[in-house]
Short mmCIF file of C-alpha atoms in Angstrom, two decimals:
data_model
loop_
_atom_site.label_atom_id
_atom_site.label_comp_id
_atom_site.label_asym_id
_atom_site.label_seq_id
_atom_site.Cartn_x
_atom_site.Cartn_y
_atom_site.Cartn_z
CA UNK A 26 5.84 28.41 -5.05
CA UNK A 27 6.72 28.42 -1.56
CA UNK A 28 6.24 25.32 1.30
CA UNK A 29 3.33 27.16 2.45
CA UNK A 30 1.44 27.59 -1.04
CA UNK A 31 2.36 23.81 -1.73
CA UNK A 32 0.48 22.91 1.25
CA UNK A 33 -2.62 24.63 -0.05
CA UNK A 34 -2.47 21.42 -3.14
CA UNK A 35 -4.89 19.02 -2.13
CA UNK A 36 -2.47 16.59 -3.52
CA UNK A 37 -0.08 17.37 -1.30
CA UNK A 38 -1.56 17.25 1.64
CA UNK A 39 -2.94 13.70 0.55
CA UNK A 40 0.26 12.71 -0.27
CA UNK A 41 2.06 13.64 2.86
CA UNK A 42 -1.33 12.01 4.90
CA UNK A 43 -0.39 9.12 3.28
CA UNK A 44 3.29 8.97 3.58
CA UNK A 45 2.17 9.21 7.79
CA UNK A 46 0.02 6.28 7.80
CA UNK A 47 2.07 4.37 5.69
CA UNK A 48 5.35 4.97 8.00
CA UNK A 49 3.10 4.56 11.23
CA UNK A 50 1.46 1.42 10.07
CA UNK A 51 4.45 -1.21 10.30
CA UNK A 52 5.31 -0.54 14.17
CA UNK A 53 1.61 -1.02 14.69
CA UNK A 54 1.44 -3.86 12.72
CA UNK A 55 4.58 -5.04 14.69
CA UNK A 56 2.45 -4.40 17.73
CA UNK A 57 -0.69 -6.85 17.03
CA UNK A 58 1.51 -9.35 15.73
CA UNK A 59 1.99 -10.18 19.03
CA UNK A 60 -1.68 -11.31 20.13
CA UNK A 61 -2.96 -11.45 16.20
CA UNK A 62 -1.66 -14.05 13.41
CA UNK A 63 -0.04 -13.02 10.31
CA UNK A 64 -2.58 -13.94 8.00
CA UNK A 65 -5.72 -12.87 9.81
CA UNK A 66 -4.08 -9.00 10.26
CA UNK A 67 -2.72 -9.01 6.59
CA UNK A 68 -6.09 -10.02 5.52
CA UNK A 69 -8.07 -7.13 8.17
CA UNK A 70 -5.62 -4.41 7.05
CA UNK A 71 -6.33 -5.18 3.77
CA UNK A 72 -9.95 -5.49 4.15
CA UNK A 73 -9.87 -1.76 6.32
CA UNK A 74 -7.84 -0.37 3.23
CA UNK A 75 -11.13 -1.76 0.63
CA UNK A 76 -13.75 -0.27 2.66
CA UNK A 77 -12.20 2.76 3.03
CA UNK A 78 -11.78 3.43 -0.61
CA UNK A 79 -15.38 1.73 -1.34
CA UNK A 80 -16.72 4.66 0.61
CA UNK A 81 -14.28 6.86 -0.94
CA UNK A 82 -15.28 5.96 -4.33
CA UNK A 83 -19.35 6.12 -2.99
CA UNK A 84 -18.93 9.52 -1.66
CA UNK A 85 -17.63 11.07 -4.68
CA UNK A 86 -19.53 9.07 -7.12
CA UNK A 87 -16.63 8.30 -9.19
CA UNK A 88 -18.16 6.80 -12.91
CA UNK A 89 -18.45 3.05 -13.85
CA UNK A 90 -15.39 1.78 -15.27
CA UNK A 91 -14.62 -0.69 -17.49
CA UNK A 92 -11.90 -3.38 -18.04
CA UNK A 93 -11.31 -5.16 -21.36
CA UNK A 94 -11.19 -9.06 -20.91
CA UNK A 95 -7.72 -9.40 -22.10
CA UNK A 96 -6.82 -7.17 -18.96
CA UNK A 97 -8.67 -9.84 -16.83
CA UNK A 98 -5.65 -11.58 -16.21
CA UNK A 99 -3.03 -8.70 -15.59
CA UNK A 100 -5.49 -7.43 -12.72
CA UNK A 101 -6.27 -10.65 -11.27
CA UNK A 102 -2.34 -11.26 -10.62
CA UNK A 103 -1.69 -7.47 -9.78
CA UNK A 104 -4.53 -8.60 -7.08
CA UNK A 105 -3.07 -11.88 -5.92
CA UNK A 106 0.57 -10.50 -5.89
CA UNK A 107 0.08 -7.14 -4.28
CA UNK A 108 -3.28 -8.33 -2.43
CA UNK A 109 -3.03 -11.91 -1.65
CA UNK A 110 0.74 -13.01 -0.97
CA UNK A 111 2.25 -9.23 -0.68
CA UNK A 112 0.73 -8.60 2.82
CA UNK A 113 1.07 -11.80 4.13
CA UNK A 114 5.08 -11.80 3.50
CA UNK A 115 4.91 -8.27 4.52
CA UNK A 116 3.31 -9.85 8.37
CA UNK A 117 5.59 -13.03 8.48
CA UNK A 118 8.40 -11.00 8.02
CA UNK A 119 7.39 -8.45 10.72
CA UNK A 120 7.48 -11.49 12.67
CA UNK A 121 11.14 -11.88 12.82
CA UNK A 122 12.40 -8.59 12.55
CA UNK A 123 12.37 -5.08 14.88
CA UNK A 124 9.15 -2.76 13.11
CA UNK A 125 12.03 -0.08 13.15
CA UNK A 126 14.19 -1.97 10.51
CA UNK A 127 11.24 -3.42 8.69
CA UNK A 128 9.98 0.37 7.97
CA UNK A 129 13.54 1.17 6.95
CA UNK A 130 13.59 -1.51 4.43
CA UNK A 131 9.75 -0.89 3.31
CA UNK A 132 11.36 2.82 2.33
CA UNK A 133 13.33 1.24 -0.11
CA UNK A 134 10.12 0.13 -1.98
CA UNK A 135 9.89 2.81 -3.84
CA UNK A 136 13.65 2.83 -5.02
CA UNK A 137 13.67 -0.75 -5.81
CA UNK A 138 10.10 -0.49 -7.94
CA UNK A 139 11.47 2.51 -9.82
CA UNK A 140 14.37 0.25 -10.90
CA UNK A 141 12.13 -2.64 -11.89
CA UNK A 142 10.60 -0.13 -14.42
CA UNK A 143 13.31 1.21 -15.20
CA UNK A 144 14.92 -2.16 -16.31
CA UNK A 145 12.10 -3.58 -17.82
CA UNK A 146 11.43 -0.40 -19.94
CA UNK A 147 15.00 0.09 -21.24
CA UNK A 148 14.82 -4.10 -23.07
#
């Protein structure tokens, strides 16, 4: 399969869409940092990010889904980890830092998370 063919996956192209917003949105973040608090633009990012997948999830009229209660907890710290105190550390730390270093660092993300698995998998 060629580049061009590849292009034709939808998952591609939503892949690569998302790999663009994701790169531009730390120098803009960088930007309203100056007139916007840390907390108040983690939390309106975040809040952008659930109503654009509520209307995601409403225009394809995805099924119900169901979560056992002994998940309850996992999802409820996935949610304050990566929801709650995540963003907020991701703002403050804008704060102090050029947006062109921060995005270098948030490309390590990936890198860093594979190794997490990777260690916890191989105990």
């Amino acid at each position: 399969m060629n580049w061009k063919e590849g292009l034709r996956q939808p998952g591609v192209l939503a892949a690569l869409g998302a790999a663009v917003l994701f790169g531009a949105g730390t120098p803009l973040a960088k930007l309203l940092l100056d007139s916007v608090s840390p907390w108040l633009l983690a939390g309106l990012l975040y809040l952008g990010s659930g109503v654009g997948l509520m209307l995601y999830r409403l225009l394809n009229r995805a099924p119900a889904v169901s979560l056992p209660c002994q998940e309850v907890p996992w999802l409820a710290g996935a949610i304050g980890a990566g929801g709650v105190v995540g963003p907020v550390l991701l703002m403050l730390g804008l704060t102090g830092m050029p947006a062109s270093g921060a995005s270098l660092l948030l490309n390590a993300e990936g890198v860093f998370t594979a190794l997490l698995v990777w260690c916890s998998a191989n105990k």
